[in-house]
Tab-separated table of C-alpha atoms in Angstrom:
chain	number	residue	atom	x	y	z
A	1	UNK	CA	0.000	0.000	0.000
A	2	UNK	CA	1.234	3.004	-0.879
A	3	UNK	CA	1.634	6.305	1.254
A	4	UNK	CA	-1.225	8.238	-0.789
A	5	UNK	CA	-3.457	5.153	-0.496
A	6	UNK	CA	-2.847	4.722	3.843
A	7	UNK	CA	-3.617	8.768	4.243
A	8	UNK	CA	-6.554	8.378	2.065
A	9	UNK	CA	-7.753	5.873	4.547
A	10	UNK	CA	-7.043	7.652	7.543
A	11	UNK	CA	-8.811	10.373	6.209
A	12	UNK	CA	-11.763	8.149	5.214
A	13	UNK	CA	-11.724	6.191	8.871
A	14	UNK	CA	-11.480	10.233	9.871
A	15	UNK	CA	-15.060	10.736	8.405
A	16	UNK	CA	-16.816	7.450	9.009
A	17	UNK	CA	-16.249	8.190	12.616
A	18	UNK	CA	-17.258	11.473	12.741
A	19	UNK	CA	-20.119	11.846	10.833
A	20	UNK	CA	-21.023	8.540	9.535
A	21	UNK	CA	-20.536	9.290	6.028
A	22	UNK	CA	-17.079	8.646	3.795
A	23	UNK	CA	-17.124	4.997	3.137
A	24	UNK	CA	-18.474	5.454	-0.212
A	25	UNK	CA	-15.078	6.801	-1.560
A	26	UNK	CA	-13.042	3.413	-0.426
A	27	UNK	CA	-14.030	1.108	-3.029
A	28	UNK	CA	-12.655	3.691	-5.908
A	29	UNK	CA	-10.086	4.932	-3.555
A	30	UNK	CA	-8.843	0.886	-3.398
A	31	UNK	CA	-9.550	0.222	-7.486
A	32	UNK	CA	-7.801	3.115	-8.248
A	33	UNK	CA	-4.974	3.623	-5.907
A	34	UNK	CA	-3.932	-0.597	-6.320
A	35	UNK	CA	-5.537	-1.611	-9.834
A	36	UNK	CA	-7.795	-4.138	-8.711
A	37	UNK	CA	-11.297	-4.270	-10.375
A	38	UNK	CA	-13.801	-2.491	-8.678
A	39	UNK	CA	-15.792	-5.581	-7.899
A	40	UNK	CA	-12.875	-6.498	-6.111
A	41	UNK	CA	-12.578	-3.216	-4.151
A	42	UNK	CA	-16.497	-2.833	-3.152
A	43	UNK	CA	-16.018	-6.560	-1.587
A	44	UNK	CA	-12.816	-5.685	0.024
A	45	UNK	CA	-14.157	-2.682	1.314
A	46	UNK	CA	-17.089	-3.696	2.772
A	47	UNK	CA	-14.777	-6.100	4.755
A	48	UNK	CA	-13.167	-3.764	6.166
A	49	UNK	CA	-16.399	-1.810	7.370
A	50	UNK	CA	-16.808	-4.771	9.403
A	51	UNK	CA	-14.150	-3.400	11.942
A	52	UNK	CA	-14.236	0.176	11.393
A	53	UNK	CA	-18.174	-0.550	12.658
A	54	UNK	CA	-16.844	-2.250	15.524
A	55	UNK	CA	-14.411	0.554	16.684
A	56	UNK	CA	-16.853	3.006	16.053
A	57	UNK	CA	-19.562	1.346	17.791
A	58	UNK	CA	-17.589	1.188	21.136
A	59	UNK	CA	-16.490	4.807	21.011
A	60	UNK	CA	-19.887	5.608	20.695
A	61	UNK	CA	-20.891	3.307	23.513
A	62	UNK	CA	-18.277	4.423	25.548
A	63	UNK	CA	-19.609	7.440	25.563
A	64	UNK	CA	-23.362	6.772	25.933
A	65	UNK	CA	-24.395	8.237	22.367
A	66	UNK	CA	-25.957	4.818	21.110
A	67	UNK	CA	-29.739	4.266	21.276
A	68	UNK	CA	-30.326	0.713	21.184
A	69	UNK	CA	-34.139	1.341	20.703
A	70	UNK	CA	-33.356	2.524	17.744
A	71	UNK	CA	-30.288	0.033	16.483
A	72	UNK	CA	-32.221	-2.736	16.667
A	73	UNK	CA	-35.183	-2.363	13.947
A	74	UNK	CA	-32.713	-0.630	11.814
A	75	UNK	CA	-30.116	-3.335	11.991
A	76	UNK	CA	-32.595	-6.034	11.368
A	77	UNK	CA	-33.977	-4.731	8.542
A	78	UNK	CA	-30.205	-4.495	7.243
A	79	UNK	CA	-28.995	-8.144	8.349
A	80	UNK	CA	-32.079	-8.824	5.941
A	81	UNK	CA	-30.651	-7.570	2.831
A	82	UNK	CA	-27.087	-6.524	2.671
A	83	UNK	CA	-26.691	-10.435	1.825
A	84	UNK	CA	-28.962	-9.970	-1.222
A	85	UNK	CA	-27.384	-6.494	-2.244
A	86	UNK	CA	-24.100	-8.157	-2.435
A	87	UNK	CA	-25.285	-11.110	-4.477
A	88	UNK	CA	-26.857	-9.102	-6.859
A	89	UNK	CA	-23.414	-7.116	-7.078
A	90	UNK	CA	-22.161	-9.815	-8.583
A	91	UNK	CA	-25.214	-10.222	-11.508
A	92	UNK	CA	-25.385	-6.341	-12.158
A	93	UNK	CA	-24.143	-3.296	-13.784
A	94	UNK	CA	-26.541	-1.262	-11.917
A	95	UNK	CA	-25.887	2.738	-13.413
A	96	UNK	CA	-29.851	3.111	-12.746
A	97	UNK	CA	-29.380	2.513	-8.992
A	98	UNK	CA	-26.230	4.831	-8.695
A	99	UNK	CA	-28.495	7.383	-10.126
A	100	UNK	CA	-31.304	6.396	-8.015
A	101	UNK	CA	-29.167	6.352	-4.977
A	102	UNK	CA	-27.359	9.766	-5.700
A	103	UNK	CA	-31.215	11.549	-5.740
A	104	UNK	CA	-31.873	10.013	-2.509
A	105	UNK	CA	-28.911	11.136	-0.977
A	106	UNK	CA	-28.868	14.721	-2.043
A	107	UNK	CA	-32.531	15.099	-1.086
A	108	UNK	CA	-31.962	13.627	2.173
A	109	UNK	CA	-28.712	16.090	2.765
A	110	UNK	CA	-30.791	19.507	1.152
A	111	UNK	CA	-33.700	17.591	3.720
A	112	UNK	CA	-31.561	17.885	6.541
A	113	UNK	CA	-30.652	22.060	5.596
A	114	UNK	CA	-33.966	22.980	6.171
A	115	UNK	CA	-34.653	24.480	9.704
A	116	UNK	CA	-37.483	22.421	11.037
A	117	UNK	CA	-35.011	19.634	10.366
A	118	UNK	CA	-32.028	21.245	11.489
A	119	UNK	CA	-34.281	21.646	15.093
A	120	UNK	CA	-35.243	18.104	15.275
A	121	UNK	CA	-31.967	16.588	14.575
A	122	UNK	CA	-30.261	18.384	16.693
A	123	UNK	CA	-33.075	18.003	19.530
A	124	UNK	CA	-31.988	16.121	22.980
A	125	UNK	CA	-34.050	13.548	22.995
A	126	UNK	CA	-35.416	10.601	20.366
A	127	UNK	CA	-39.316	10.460	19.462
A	128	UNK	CA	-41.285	8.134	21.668
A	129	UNK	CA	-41.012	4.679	20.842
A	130	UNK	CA	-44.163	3.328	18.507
A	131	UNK	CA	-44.782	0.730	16.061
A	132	UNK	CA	-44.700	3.428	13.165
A	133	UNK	CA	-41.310	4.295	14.276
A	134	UNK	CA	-40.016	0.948	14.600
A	135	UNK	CA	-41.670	0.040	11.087
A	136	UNK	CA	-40.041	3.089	9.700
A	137	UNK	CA	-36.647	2.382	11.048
A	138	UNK	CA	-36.846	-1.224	9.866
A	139	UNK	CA	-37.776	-0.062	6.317
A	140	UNK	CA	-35.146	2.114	6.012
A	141	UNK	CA	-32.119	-0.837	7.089
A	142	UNK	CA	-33.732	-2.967	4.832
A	143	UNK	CA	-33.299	-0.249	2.110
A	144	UNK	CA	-29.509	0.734	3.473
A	145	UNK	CA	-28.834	-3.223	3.539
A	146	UNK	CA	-29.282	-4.080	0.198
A	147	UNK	CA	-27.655	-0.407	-1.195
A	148	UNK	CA	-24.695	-1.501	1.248
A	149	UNK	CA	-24.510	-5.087	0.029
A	150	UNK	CA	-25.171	-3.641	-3.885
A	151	UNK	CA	-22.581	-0.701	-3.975
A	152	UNK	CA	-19.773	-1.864	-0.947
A	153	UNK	CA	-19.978	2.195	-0.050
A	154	UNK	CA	-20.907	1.317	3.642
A	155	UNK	CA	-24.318	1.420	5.690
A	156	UNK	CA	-24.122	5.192	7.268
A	157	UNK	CA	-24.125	6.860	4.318
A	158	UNK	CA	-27.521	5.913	3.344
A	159	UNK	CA	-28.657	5.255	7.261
A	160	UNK	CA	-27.692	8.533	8.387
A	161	UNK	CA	-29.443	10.860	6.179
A	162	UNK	CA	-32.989	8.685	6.342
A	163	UNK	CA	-32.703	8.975	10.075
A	164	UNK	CA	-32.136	12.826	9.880
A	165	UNK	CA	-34.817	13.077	7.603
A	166	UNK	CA	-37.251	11.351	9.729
A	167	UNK	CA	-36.910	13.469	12.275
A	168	UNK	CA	-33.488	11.618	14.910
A	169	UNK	CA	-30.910	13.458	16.652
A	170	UNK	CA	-27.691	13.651	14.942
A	171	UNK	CA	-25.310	12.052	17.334
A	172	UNK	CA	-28.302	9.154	17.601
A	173	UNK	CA	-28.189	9.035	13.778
A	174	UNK	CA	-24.641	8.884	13.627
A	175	UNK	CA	-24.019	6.846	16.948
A	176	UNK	CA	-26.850	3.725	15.062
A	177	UNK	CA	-24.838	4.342	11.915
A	178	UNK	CA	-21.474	2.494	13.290
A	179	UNK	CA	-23.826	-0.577	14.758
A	180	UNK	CA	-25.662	-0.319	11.205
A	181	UNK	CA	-22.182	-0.610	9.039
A	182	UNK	CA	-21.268	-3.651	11.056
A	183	UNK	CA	-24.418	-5.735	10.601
A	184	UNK	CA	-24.788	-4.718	7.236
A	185	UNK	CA	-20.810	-5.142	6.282
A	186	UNK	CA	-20.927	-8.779	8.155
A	187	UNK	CA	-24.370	-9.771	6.016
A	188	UNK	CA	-22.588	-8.109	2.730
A	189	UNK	CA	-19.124	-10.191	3.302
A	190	UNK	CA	-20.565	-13.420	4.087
A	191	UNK	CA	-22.139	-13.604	0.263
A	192	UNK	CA	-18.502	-12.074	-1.242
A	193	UNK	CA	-16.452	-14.705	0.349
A	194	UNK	CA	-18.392	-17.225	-1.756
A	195	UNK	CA	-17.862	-15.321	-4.738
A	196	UNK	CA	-13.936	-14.904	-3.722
A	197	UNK	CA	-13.720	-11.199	-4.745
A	198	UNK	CA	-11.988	-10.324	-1.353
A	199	UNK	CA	-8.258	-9.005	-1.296
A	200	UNK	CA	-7.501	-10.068	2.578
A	201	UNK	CA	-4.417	-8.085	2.856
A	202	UNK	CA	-5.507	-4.917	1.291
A	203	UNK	CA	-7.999	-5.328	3.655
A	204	UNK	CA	-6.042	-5.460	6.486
A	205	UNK	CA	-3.619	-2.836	5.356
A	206	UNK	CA	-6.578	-0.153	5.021
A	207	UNK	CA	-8.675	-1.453	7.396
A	208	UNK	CA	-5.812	-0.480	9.953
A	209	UNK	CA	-5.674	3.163	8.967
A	210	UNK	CA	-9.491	3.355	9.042
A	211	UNK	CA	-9.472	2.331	12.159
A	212	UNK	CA	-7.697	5.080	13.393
A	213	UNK	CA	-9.248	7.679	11.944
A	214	UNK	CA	-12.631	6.333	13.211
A	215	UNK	CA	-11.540	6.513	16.479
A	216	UNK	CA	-10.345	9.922	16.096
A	217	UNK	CA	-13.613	10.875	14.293
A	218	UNK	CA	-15.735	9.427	17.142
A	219	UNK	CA	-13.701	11.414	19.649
A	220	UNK	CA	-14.005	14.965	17.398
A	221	UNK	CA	-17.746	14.435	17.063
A	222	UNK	CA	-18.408	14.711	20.855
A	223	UNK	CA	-16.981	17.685	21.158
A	224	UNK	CA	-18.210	20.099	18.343
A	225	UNK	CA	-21.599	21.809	18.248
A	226	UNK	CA	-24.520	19.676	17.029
A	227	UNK	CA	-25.986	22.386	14.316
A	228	UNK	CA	-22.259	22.589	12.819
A	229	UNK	CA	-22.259	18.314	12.919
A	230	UNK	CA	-25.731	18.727	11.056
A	231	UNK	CA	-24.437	20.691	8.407
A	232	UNK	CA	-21.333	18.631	7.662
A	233	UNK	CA	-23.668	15.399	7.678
A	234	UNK	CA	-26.060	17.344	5.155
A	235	UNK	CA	-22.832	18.921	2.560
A	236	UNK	CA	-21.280	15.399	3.053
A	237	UNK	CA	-24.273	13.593	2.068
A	238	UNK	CA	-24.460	16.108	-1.320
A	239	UNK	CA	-21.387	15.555	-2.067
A	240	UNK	CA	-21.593	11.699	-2.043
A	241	UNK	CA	-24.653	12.124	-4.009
A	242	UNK	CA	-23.079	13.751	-6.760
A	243	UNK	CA	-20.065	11.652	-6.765
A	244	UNK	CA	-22.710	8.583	-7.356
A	245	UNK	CA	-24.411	10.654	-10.102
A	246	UNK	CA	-20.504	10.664	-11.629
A	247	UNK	CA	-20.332	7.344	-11.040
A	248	UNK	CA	-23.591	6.152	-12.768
A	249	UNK	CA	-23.500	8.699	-15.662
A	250	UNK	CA	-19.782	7.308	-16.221
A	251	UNK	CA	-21.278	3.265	-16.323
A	252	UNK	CA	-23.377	4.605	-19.369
C-alpha cells in the first residue's frame, strides 16, 4: 500500500467516525490507488467496514451516544438484505441505482438544511417509541442493507441521512450508523467470500488506517456543536450524491 493510499484511509476512517458518512469513496479509492477491479474493491471494502463498525460502535458506547431502541429495527432490517445487495453485485451493472441512490442522498442532505429539520436533529431527545417508528426504522435498514450489500460504499451513508430526515438526533443518527455498518458489512461479506472477490491483505492494510481515523472521528464528534455536525452530515451527504451521479452517468 502506498503512502497516498494509507492517508486516504485515515482520512476516510477520519469521516466514518465522525459523521457517519465517507465509506463510499473506499471502493474507488482501493480500485484506483492498487488496480484491482472495482468488484474487487467494493467486496474488500465492505470487509473492512466490518471493523471500522466495531471501533466506532464502542467509542460511541463508551460514551453513551448509542440508542439501542433505535439500532435494533434498523439493523434487522439491514442483516435482511445486505446479503442480497451483495449477491446481486455480482449479476449487475446497476448505473440506474447509482443514479437512483445519488437523488436520494442529495434530497436527504438539502432535507436535513432545512430548519425544522435542522431543530429536530439536533433536539436532545429521540421520538417516543411506537410501532410506526419501529416500522419506519426497519424499512429504512432494509433499504440501506441491500444499497450496502449492492454498492460496498458502507451502511451510514444511506442510514444517516434517512434517520435525519425522519426526524433523529444527529449524534443518535450517527451513533446507530457504526452498529448499522457492522451488521450490514458482516451480512454483505458473508455472500462475497463465496464469490472470492476479497483481497484479505488490502484489507487489512486499510482497514488499519481506518481504524484510526474512526476513532479519532468518534472522539471529534463529541466535542463540536450539534448544528455545525448537522451541516457537515447534510454537505457530506451532497457531495456523495453527486459523486454517485458521476459514477452512474460514467457506467453509461
Amino acid at each position: 500500500m502506498t503512502i497516498q493510499l494509507a492517508l486516504v484511509c485515515l482520512a476516510i476512517g477520519l469521516l466514518v467516525g465522525a459523521v457517519g458518512i465517507g465509506g463510499m469513496l473506499l471502493p474507488s479509492a482501493l480500485s484506483v490507488g492498487t488496480g484491482i477491479a472495482i468488484h474487487q474493491g467494493m467486496a474488500t471494502a465492505l470487509l473492512t467496514f466490518v471493523f471500522t463498525g466495531l471501533a466506532g460502535t464502542l467509542a460511541f458506547q463508551r460514551r453513551g451516544s448509542i440508542d439501542w431502541t433505535l439500532a435494533r429495527p434498523l439493523t434487522l432490517g439491514v442483516a435482511a438484505t445486505a446479503w442480497a445487495g451483495a449477491w446481486t453485485s455480482s449479476l449487475l451493472d446497476a448505473p440506474a441505482l447509482s443514479l437512483t441512490l445519488a437523488a436520494l442522498i442529495v434530497a436527504a442532505g438539502l432535507y436535513t438544511l432545512h430548519d425544522g429539520a435542522a431543530k429536530r436533529a439536533t433536539a436532545a431527545a429521540t421520538p417516543a417509541p411506537t410501532r410506526r417508528r419501529w416500522l419506519l426504522l426497519a424499512a429504512a435498514g432494509a433499504a440501506t442493507g441491500f444499497v450496502s450489500g449492492l454498492t460496498g460504499v458502507g451502511g451510514p451513508v444511506l442510514s444517516v441521512p434517512l434517520m435525519l430526515a425522519l426526524g433523529f438526533p444527529v449524534l443518535a443518527s450517527i451513533g446507530v450508523g457504526q452498529v448499522v455498518q457492522v451488521v450490514g458489512a458482516l451480512s454483505g461479506t458473508a455472500a462475497n467470500l463465496s464469490l472470492g472477490t476479497i483481497d484479505f491483505e488490502l484489507a487489512a492494510q486499510a482497514g488499519a488506517f481506518e481504524i484510526a481515523g474512526v476513532v479519532a472521528g468518534a472522539a471529534l464528534i463529541h466535542r463540536v456543536d450539534l448544528r455545525l455536525a448537522q451541516r457537515c452530515v447534510a454537505a457530506l451527504c451532497i457531495v456523495a450524491g453527486m459523486a454517485f451521479m458521476l459514477r452512474g452517468a460514467a457506467l453509461y
